[in-house]
């Protein structure tokens, strides 16, 4: 609470400075035809980013903007040149979900020089002064929700230890650290007490990270871990930070007889991707974290409109990107398992019952 109030004071101070960097200037362009927004997304290989992109295009266009939506397909150089192209085309504002949050400093400096405001979307761009605002979710809470699901399912007890293996996201994505930190807040006491045991001994980011969130990379690490540590011993749980990895992990587990000769471990996830929600309903993946991309898009469009009108957008906290405190709006993630799929994902209209039925 205290931390939050302190953060809010900082936000107030920062807003006065940052709201001017581009917003007022961009507002001058009014009346010269429709203003355009450049939206740089990381990849079309995950349905969540398709949904983020589509929601933003709809909302920006409904608000009278033209949009230039581009996907970098997990290639940093492509994303940099896409953003550079948007700057050269004279967009009024950039929304960026970075492929590698550390490698946009140069191109975003170009945006700043051209007085184009930049909103970091979902993933914080680090090391850059040019990031004006950040719209995302409470990413520590994402990790806590995943770990709490594991704890609730396993009911850790030092008298009968359970085995767990940990997976983290891409090491160049700032979110990966927040997800893992949040999860470890919940898991560490049970690891310390011996109620949960990581038989591989792999718990640090450099051991458990998964370049580009790639499912095949996660599955291949799991194969090695199973071969080296689990012959004759059961794996009870897997902390997986993202649905695309969770499904690949589950497929690798199934190839080892889990789900047939013995039950699957409890496997977490994130993004409520359609395939994973179907897997949860089928009793395979155990959990996911729903981050409503429609809400994030809405918050981002509202933020953008305020910036372009030279006003202060609504922010709720600040996020440190190593060189500045970026004013941020962080939305609440929601844990989803078989018990609340209907309520959270169908009743909210995110999926139809027909989609989930497959
Ligand atoms: C993260 C994002 C997650 C997930 C992951 C892989 O940055 O916060 O929701 O989508 O990337 O795409």
Tab-separated table of C-alpha atoms and ligand atoms in Angstrom:
chain	number	residue	atom	x	y	z
A	1	UNK	CA	0.000	0.000	0.000
A	2	UNK	CA	2.778	2.332	1.084
A	3	UNK	CA	4.727	1.425	-2.013
A	4	UNK	CA	1.700	2.217	-4.147
A	5	UNK	CA	1.121	5.641	-2.598
A	6	UNK	CA	4.775	6.505	-3.084
A	7	UNK	CA	4.516	5.345	-6.659
A	8	UNK	CA	1.460	7.540	-7.179
A	9	UNK	CA	3.266	10.629	-5.951
A	10	UNK	CA	6.017	9.845	-8.421
A	11	UNK	CA	3.489	9.384	-11.179
A	12	UNK	CA	2.087	12.831	-10.565
A	13	UNK	CA	5.532	14.359	-10.810
A	14	UNK	CA	6.516	12.388	-13.875
A	15	UNK	CA	3.301	13.038	-15.737
A	16	UNK	CA	3.784	16.760	-15.812
A	17	UNK	CA	7.097	16.261	-17.587
A	18	UNK	CA	6.191	13.441	-19.906
A	19	UNK	CA	2.739	14.557	-20.976
A	20	UNK	CA	4.355	17.406	-22.869
A	21	UNK	CA	6.870	15.310	-24.787
A	22	UNK	CA	5.028	14.930	-28.043
A	23	UNK	CA	1.402	15.177	-27.028
A	24	UNK	CA	1.076	18.906	-27.474
A	25	UNK	CA	3.090	18.768	-30.640
A	26	UNK	CA	1.074	15.942	-32.092
A	27	UNK	CA	-2.120	17.817	-31.259
A	28	UNK	CA	-0.979	20.554	-33.619
A	29	UNK	CA	-1.507	18.133	-36.484
A	30	UNK	CA	-5.259	18.225	-35.951
A	31	UNK	CA	-7.292	19.244	-38.916
A	32	UNK	CA	-4.662	17.944	-41.352
A	33	UNK	CA	-6.631	14.765	-42.007
A	34	UNK	CA	-6.780	11.620	-39.937
A	35	UNK	CA	-3.912	11.010	-37.583
A	36	UNK	CA	-2.265	7.639	-37.692
A	37	UNK	CA	-0.982	5.289	-35.024
A	38	UNK	CA	1.814	2.794	-35.582
A	39	UNK	CA	1.270	-0.492	-33.757
A	40	UNK	CA	4.304	-2.804	-33.575
A	41	UNK	CA	3.451	-6.294	-32.298
A	42	UNK	CA	5.862	-9.203	-31.740
A	43	UNK	CA	4.446	-12.230	-33.552
A	44	UNK	CA	1.400	-13.718	-35.227
A	45	UNK	CA	2.351	-17.174	-33.922
A	46	UNK	CA	0.414	-16.635	-30.699
A	47	UNK	CA	-3.309	-15.908	-30.817
A	48	UNK	CA	-3.112	-13.394	-28.012
A	49	UNK	CA	-1.086	-10.914	-30.097
A	50	UNK	CA	-3.561	-11.279	-32.964
A	51	UNK	CA	-6.326	-10.378	-30.562
A	52	UNK	CA	-4.363	-7.421	-29.113
A	53	UNK	CA	-3.657	-6.081	-32.594
A	54	UNK	CA	-7.204	-6.525	-33.870
A	55	UNK	CA	-8.738	-4.904	-30.777
A	56	UNK	CA	-6.472	-1.895	-31.057
A	57	UNK	CA	-7.132	-1.416	-34.771
A	58	UNK	CA	-10.898	-1.529	-34.127
A	59	UNK	CA	-10.759	0.914	-31.247
A	60	UNK	CA	-8.321	3.365	-32.824
A	61	UNK	CA	-10.292	3.391	-36.077
A	62	UNK	CA	-13.570	3.886	-34.208
A	63	UNK	CA	-11.921	6.874	-32.516
A	64	UNK	CA	-11.050	8.359	-35.928
A	65	UNK	CA	-7.417	7.277	-36.367
A	66	UNK	CA	-5.820	5.324	-39.160
A	67	UNK	CA	-3.585	2.483	-38.036
A	68	UNK	CA	-0.479	0.754	-39.279
A	69	UNK	CA	-0.349	-2.640	-37.540
A	70	UNK	CA	2.794	-4.697	-38.127
A	71	UNK	CA	4.124	-7.932	-36.662
A	72	UNK	CA	7.884	-8.493	-36.376
A	73	UNK	CA	7.570	-12.309	-36.281
A	74	UNK	CA	10.002	-12.563	-33.390
A	75	UNK	CA	12.824	-11.045	-35.431
A	76	UNK	CA	14.328	-8.018	-33.709
A	77	UNK	CA	15.764	-6.450	-36.879
A	78	UNK	CA	12.389	-6.701	-38.612
A	79	UNK	CA	10.661	-5.012	-35.712
A	80	UNK	CA	13.248	-2.234	-35.638
A	81	UNK	CA	12.824	-1.588	-39.354
A	82	UNK	CA	9.040	-1.698	-39.068
A	83	UNK	CA	9.133	0.931	-36.329
A	84	UNK	CA	11.612	3.003	-38.321
A	85	UNK	CA	9.237	2.873	-41.300
A	86	UNK	CA	6.357	4.055	-39.129
A	87	UNK	CA	8.447	6.995	-37.893
A	88	UNK	CA	9.403	7.902	-41.456
A	89	UNK	CA	5.751	7.725	-42.459
A	90	UNK	CA	5.045	10.327	-39.790
A	91	UNK	CA	2.751	8.427	-37.428
A	92	UNK	CA	1.434	10.533	-34.561
A	93	UNK	CA	2.054	7.903	-31.893
A	94	UNK	CA	3.672	4.489	-31.508
A	95	UNK	CA	2.358	1.517	-29.541
A	96	UNK	CA	5.107	-1.076	-29.153
A	97	UNK	CA	5.083	-4.611	-27.780
A	98	UNK	CA	8.788	-5.351	-27.994
A	99	UNK	CA	10.283	-8.584	-29.268
A	100	UNK	CA	13.460	-7.827	-27.333
A	101	UNK	CA	12.810	-5.102	-24.787
A	102	UNK	CA	16.478	-4.156	-24.647
A	103	UNK	CA	17.090	-3.545	-28.315
A	104	UNK	CA	14.810	-0.669	-29.207
A	105	UNK	CA	16.820	2.162	-27.696
A	106	UNK	CA	18.163	3.422	-31.032
A	107	UNK	CA	14.929	3.394	-32.982
A	108	UNK	CA	12.913	4.849	-30.115
A	109	UNK	CA	15.437	7.664	-29.837
A	110	UNK	CA	14.518	8.424	-33.448
A	111	UNK	CA	10.864	8.532	-32.382
A	112	UNK	CA	11.682	10.918	-29.579
A	113	UNK	CA	13.678	13.142	-31.920
A	114	UNK	CA	10.634	13.241	-34.201
A	115	UNK	CA	8.467	14.041	-31.129
A	116	UNK	CA	6.408	10.894	-31.551
A	117	UNK	CA	5.118	9.645	-28.208
A	118	UNK	CA	5.742	5.979	-27.419
A	119	UNK	CA	3.555	3.650	-25.379
A	120	UNK	CA	5.086	0.341	-24.329
A	121	UNK	CA	2.395	-2.301	-24.673
A	122	UNK	CA	2.300	-5.332	-22.360
A	123	UNK	CA	6.118	-5.613	-22.364
A	124	UNK	CA	8.164	-2.798	-20.888
A	125	UNK	CA	10.892	-1.408	-23.144
A	126	UNK	CA	13.935	-1.113	-20.913
A	127	UNK	CA	16.934	1.202	-21.080
A	128	UNK	CA	15.141	3.817	-23.173
A	129	UNK	CA	14.287	7.383	-22.146
A	130	UNK	CA	11.886	7.583	-25.078
A	131	UNK	CA	9.158	5.417	-23.518
A	132	UNK	CA	6.432	7.779	-22.364
A	133	UNK	CA	3.871	5.364	-20.887
A	134	UNK	CA	3.387	1.687	-20.206
A	135	UNK	CA	0.121	-0.267	-20.418
A	136	UNK	CA	0.186	-3.817	-19.115
A	137	UNK	CA	-1.029	-6.140	-16.401
A	138	UNK	CA	0.212	-6.696	-12.872
A	139	UNK	CA	2.847	-9.158	-13.988
A	140	UNK	CA	4.012	-10.139	-10.506
A	141	UNK	CA	0.436	-11.146	-9.809
A	142	UNK	CA	0.455	-13.336	-12.939
A	143	UNK	CA	3.282	-15.384	-11.420
A	144	UNK	CA	1.598	-15.495	-8.028
A	145	UNK	CA	-1.622	-16.806	-9.590
A	146	UNK	CA	0.276	-19.573	-11.406
A	147	UNK	CA	2.191	-20.622	-8.303
A	148	UNK	CA	-0.834	-20.417	-6.029
A	149	UNK	CA	-2.686	-22.747	-8.371
A	150	UNK	CA	0.163	-25.267	-8.051
A	151	UNK	CA	0.199	-24.939	-4.268
A	152	UNK	CA	-3.575	-25.361	-4.028
A	153	UNK	CA	-3.455	-28.433	-6.261
A	154	UNK	CA	-0.430	-30.073	-4.621
A	155	UNK	CA	-1.115	-29.154	-0.965
A	156	UNK	CA	2.617	-29.176	-0.153
A	157	UNK	CA	3.597	-31.133	2.938
A	158	UNK	CA	7.242	-31.683	3.998
A	159	UNK	CA	6.225	-35.167	5.197
A	160	UNK	CA	5.419	-36.183	1.628
A	161	UNK	CA	7.438	-34.000	-0.787
A	162	UNK	CA	6.157	-33.314	-4.289
A	163	UNK	CA	8.354	-32.770	-7.343
A	164	UNK	CA	8.181	-29.659	-9.502
A	165	UNK	CA	10.117	-28.236	-12.455
A	166	UNK	CA	10.262	-24.539	-13.246
A	167	UNK	CA	10.131	-22.853	-16.651
A	168	UNK	CA	10.514	-19.138	-17.342
A	169	UNK	CA	9.869	-16.991	-20.399
A	170	UNK	CA	12.260	-15.296	-22.783
A	171	UNK	CA	15.249	-13.713	-21.026
A	172	UNK	CA	14.987	-10.582	-23.201
A	173	UNK	CA	11.396	-9.945	-22.074
A	174	UNK	CA	11.142	-7.904	-18.895
A	175	UNK	CA	7.877	-9.671	-18.067
A	176	UNK	CA	9.659	-13.009	-17.669
A	177	UNK	CA	11.410	-11.739	-14.541
A	178	UNK	CA	8.206	-10.391	-13.012
A	179	UNK	CA	6.337	-13.658	-13.670
A	180	UNK	CA	9.134	-15.682	-12.074
A	181	UNK	CA	9.541	-13.319	-9.110
A	182	UNK	CA	5.806	-13.456	-8.416
A	183	UNK	CA	5.783	-17.245	-8.648
A	184	UNK	CA	8.809	-17.621	-6.396
A	185	UNK	CA	7.191	-15.441	-3.715
A	186	UNK	CA	4.631	-18.215	-3.386
A	187	UNK	CA	6.826	-21.264	-4.077
A	188	UNK	CA	10.011	-20.401	-2.171
A	189	UNK	CA	8.682	-21.198	1.330
A	190	UNK	CA	7.627	-24.649	0.111
A	191	UNK	CA	11.000	-25.220	-1.583
A	192	UNK	CA	12.725	-24.126	1.633
A	193	UNK	CA	10.632	-26.469	3.771
A	194	UNK	CA	11.327	-29.393	1.434
A	195	UNK	CA	7.630	-29.838	0.649
A	196	UNK	CA	8.388	-29.078	-3.009
A	197	UNK	CA	11.546	-30.402	-4.647
A	198	UNK	CA	13.088	-29.336	-7.966
A	199	UNK	CA	14.966	-32.544	-8.742
A	200	UNK	CA	16.900	-30.982	-11.641
A	201	UNK	CA	18.163	-28.281	-9.259
A	202	UNK	CA	17.465	-25.758	-12.050
A	203	UNK	CA	15.844	-22.693	-10.530
A	204	UNK	CA	17.758	-19.653	-11.793
A	205	UNK	CA	16.721	-17.594	-14.796
A	206	UNK	CA	19.778	-18.579	-16.833
A	207	UNK	CA	18.876	-22.247	-16.330
A	208	UNK	CA	15.122	-22.102	-16.849
A	209	UNK	CA	14.497	-19.292	-19.347
A	210	UNK	CA	13.040	-20.102	-22.772
A	211	UNK	CA	14.307	-18.025	-25.679
A	212	UNK	CA	11.413	-16.329	-27.525
A	213	UNK	CA	8.887	-18.262	-25.411
A	214	UNK	CA	9.343	-21.147	-27.831
A	215	UNK	CA	7.363	-24.300	-27.021
A	216	UNK	CA	9.819	-26.637	-28.770
A	217	UNK	CA	12.697	-25.188	-26.729
A	218	UNK	CA	10.758	-25.762	-23.492
A	219	UNK	CA	9.817	-29.300	-24.506
A	220	UNK	CA	13.396	-30.174	-25.313
A	221	UNK	CA	14.613	-28.890	-21.944
A	222	UNK	CA	11.889	-30.932	-20.270
A	223	UNK	CA	13.057	-34.045	-22.165
A	224	UNK	CA	16.583	-33.610	-20.782
A	225	UNK	CA	15.311	-32.933	-17.277
A	226	UNK	CA	13.060	-36.023	-17.330
A	227	UNK	CA	15.853	-38.227	-18.658
A	228	UNK	CA	18.371	-37.023	-16.090
A	229	UNK	CA	16.166	-36.821	-12.994
A	230	UNK	CA	12.887	-38.687	-13.273
A	231	UNK	CA	13.545	-42.284	-14.192
A	232	UNK	CA	11.521	-44.135	-11.595
A	233	UNK	CA	10.264	-40.906	-10.001
A	234	UNK	CA	7.132	-39.016	-10.813
A	235	UNK	CA	7.030	-35.337	-11.811
A	236	UNK	CA	4.072	-33.757	-10.008
A	237	UNK	CA	4.011	-30.176	-11.268
A	238	UNK	CA	5.365	-27.798	-13.890
A	239	UNK	CA	5.443	-24.034	-13.524
A	240	UNK	CA	4.946	-22.874	-17.110
A	241	UNK	CA	4.573	-19.135	-17.746
A	242	UNK	CA	2.800	-19.209	-21.122
A	243	UNK	CA	0.202	-21.398	-22.848
A	244	UNK	CA	2.301	-21.973	-25.985
A	245	UNK	CA	4.995	-23.523	-23.785
A	246	UNK	CA	2.473	-25.379	-21.615
A	247	UNK	CA	0.982	-27.244	-24.565
A	248	UNK	CA	4.425	-28.305	-25.842
A	249	UNK	CA	5.390	-29.389	-22.309
A	250	UNK	CA	2.183	-31.431	-21.992
A	251	UNK	CA	2.817	-33.119	-25.359
A	252	UNK	CA	6.339	-34.075	-24.198
A	253	UNK	CA	4.925	-35.409	-20.925
A	254	UNK	CA	2.320	-37.449	-22.813
A	255	UNK	CA	5.098	-38.972	-24.922
A	256	UNK	CA	6.582	-40.158	-21.613
A	257	UNK	CA	3.367	-41.891	-20.532
A	258	UNK	CA	1.941	-39.111	-18.385
A	259	UNK	CA	-1.783	-38.798	-18.932
A	260	UNK	CA	-2.096	-42.539	-19.700
A	261	UNK	CA	-0.062	-44.804	-17.422
A	262	UNK	CA	-0.069	-42.115	-14.724
A	263	UNK	CA	-1.775	-38.713	-14.325
A	264	UNK	CA	-0.287	-35.622	-15.926
A	265	UNK	CA	1.546	-33.220	-13.615
A	266	UNK	CA	-0.275	-30.018	-12.726
A	267	UNK	CA	0.744	-27.580	-15.493
A	268	UNK	CA	0.093	-23.819	-15.412
A	269	UNK	CA	-0.037	-21.331	-18.285
A	270	UNK	CA	-0.897	-17.807	-19.373
A	271	UNK	CA	-2.933	-15.979	-22.016
A	272	UNK	CA	-6.050	-18.168	-22.114
A	273	UNK	CA	-5.235	-19.190	-25.680
A	274	UNK	CA	-8.091	-21.103	-27.261
A	275	UNK	CA	-6.120	-24.362	-27.575
A	276	UNK	CA	-5.110	-24.185	-23.936
A	277	UNK	CA	-8.609	-23.456	-22.734
A	278	UNK	CA	-9.783	-26.523	-24.652
A	279	UNK	CA	-6.933	-28.465	-23.020
A	280	UNK	CA	-8.096	-27.282	-19.581
A	281	UNK	CA	-11.627	-28.445	-20.362
A	282	UNK	CA	-10.172	-31.803	-21.498
A	283	UNK	CA	-8.384	-32.132	-18.138
A	284	UNK	CA	-4.832	-31.762	-19.514
A	285	UNK	CA	-3.475	-28.268	-18.857
A	286	UNK	CA	-4.563	-27.353	-15.369
A	287	UNK	CA	-4.581	-23.566	-15.339
A	288	UNK	CA	-4.004	-20.415	-17.345
A	289	UNK	CA	-3.963	-16.712	-16.567
A	290	UNK	CA	-6.434	-14.593	-18.471
A	291	UNK	CA	-5.272	-11.118	-19.367
A	292	UNK	CA	-8.157	-9.548	-21.215
A	293	UNK	CA	-6.524	-8.198	-24.359
A	294	UNK	CA	-9.676	-6.220	-25.134
A	295	UNK	CA	-9.256	-4.310	-21.871
A	296	UNK	CA	-5.560	-3.735	-22.451
A	297	UNK	CA	-6.296	-2.434	-25.935
A	298	UNK	CA	-9.008	-0.158	-24.520
A	299	UNK	CA	-6.683	1.201	-21.824
A	300	UNK	CA	-3.983	1.804	-24.441
A	301	UNK	CA	-6.290	3.610	-26.829
A	302	UNK	CA	-7.572	5.818	-24.000
A	303	UNK	CA	-4.010	6.541	-22.968
A	304	UNK	CA	-3.091	7.388	-26.559
A	305	UNK	CA	-6.025	9.722	-27.028
A	306	UNK	CA	-5.103	11.597	-23.860
A	307	UNK	CA	-1.455	11.894	-24.927
A	308	UNK	CA	-2.432	13.117	-28.391
A	309	UNK	CA	-4.771	15.687	-26.877
A	310	UNK	CA	-1.890	16.939	-24.742
A	311	UNK	CA	-3.597	15.669	-21.587
A	312	UNK	CA	-2.433	13.426	-18.784
A	313	UNK	CA	-3.521	9.834	-19.290
A	314	UNK	CA	-4.801	7.852	-16.342
A	315	UNK	CA	-1.985	5.828	-14.825
A	316	UNK	CA	-1.987	3.808	-11.632
A	317	UNK	CA	1.679	3.270	-10.852
A	318	UNK	CA	5.158	3.565	-12.310
A	319	UNK	CA	7.441	0.895	-13.747
A	320	UNK	CA	11.205	1.262	-13.568
A	321	UNK	CA	12.809	0.637	-16.978
A	322	UNK	CA	16.388	1.074	-15.679
A	323	UNK	CA	16.678	4.679	-16.864
A	324	UNK	CA	13.375	6.199	-15.757
A	325	UNK	CA	10.142	5.597	-13.898
A	326	UNK	CA	7.604	5.062	-16.663
A	327	UNK	CA	4.024	6.024	-15.706
A	328	UNK	CA	2.017	2.847	-16.041
A	329	UNK	CA	-1.494	1.483	-16.074
A	330	UNK	CA	-1.397	-2.128	-14.885
A	331	UNK	CA	-4.594	-4.157	-15.178
A	332	UNK	CA	-5.567	-7.159	-13.056
A	333	UNK	CA	-4.954	-10.662	-14.404
A	334	UNK	CA	-7.395	-13.466	-13.564
A	335	UNK	CA	-6.532	-17.106	-12.852
A	336	UNK	CA	-8.593	-19.594	-14.855
A	337	UNK	CA	-9.043	-23.320	-14.315
A	338	UNK	CA	-11.804	-25.797	-15.094
A	339	UNK	CA	-13.971	-24.328	-12.327
A	340	UNK	CA	-14.328	-20.824	-13.789
A	341	UNK	CA	-13.810	-21.115	-17.558
A	342	UNK	CA	-17.471	-20.484	-18.221
A	343	UNK	CA	-17.748	-17.476	-15.962
A	344	UNK	CA	-14.486	-15.750	-16.922
A	345	UNK	CA	-14.133	-16.580	-20.602
A	346	UNK	CA	-17.608	-17.352	-21.937
A	347	UNK	CA	-19.845	-15.067	-19.880
A	348	UNK	CA	-17.475	-12.164	-20.637
A	349	UNK	CA	-17.819	-12.884	-24.367
A	350	UNK	CA	-14.094	-13.575	-24.868
A	351	UNK	CA	-14.930	-16.992	-26.334
A	352	UNK	CA	-18.203	-18.558	-27.367
A	353	UNK	CA	-19.232	-21.935	-25.965
A	354	UNK	CA	-19.013	-23.256	-29.554
A	355	UNK	CA	-15.364	-22.177	-29.851
A	356	UNK	CA	-14.500	-23.977	-26.640
A	357	UNK	CA	-16.334	-27.096	-27.777
A	358	UNK	CA	-13.905	-27.198	-30.742
B	1	LIG	C1	4.738	-11.967	-22.537
B	1	LIG	C2	3.286	-11.695	-22.297
B	1	LIG	C3	2.571	-12.992	-22.057
B	1	LIG	C4	2.828	-13.958	-23.196
B	1	LIG	C5	4.288	-14.049	-23.555
B	1	LIG	C6	4.551	-14.839	-24.801
B	1	LIG	O1	5.429	-10.804	-22.696
B	1	LIG	O2	3.108	-10.835	-21.193
B	1	LIG	O3	1.192	-12.728	-21.908
B	1	LIG	O4	2.069	-13.579	-24.317
B	1	LIG	O5	4.851	-12.772	-23.700
B	1	LIG	O6	3.946	-14.247	-25.913
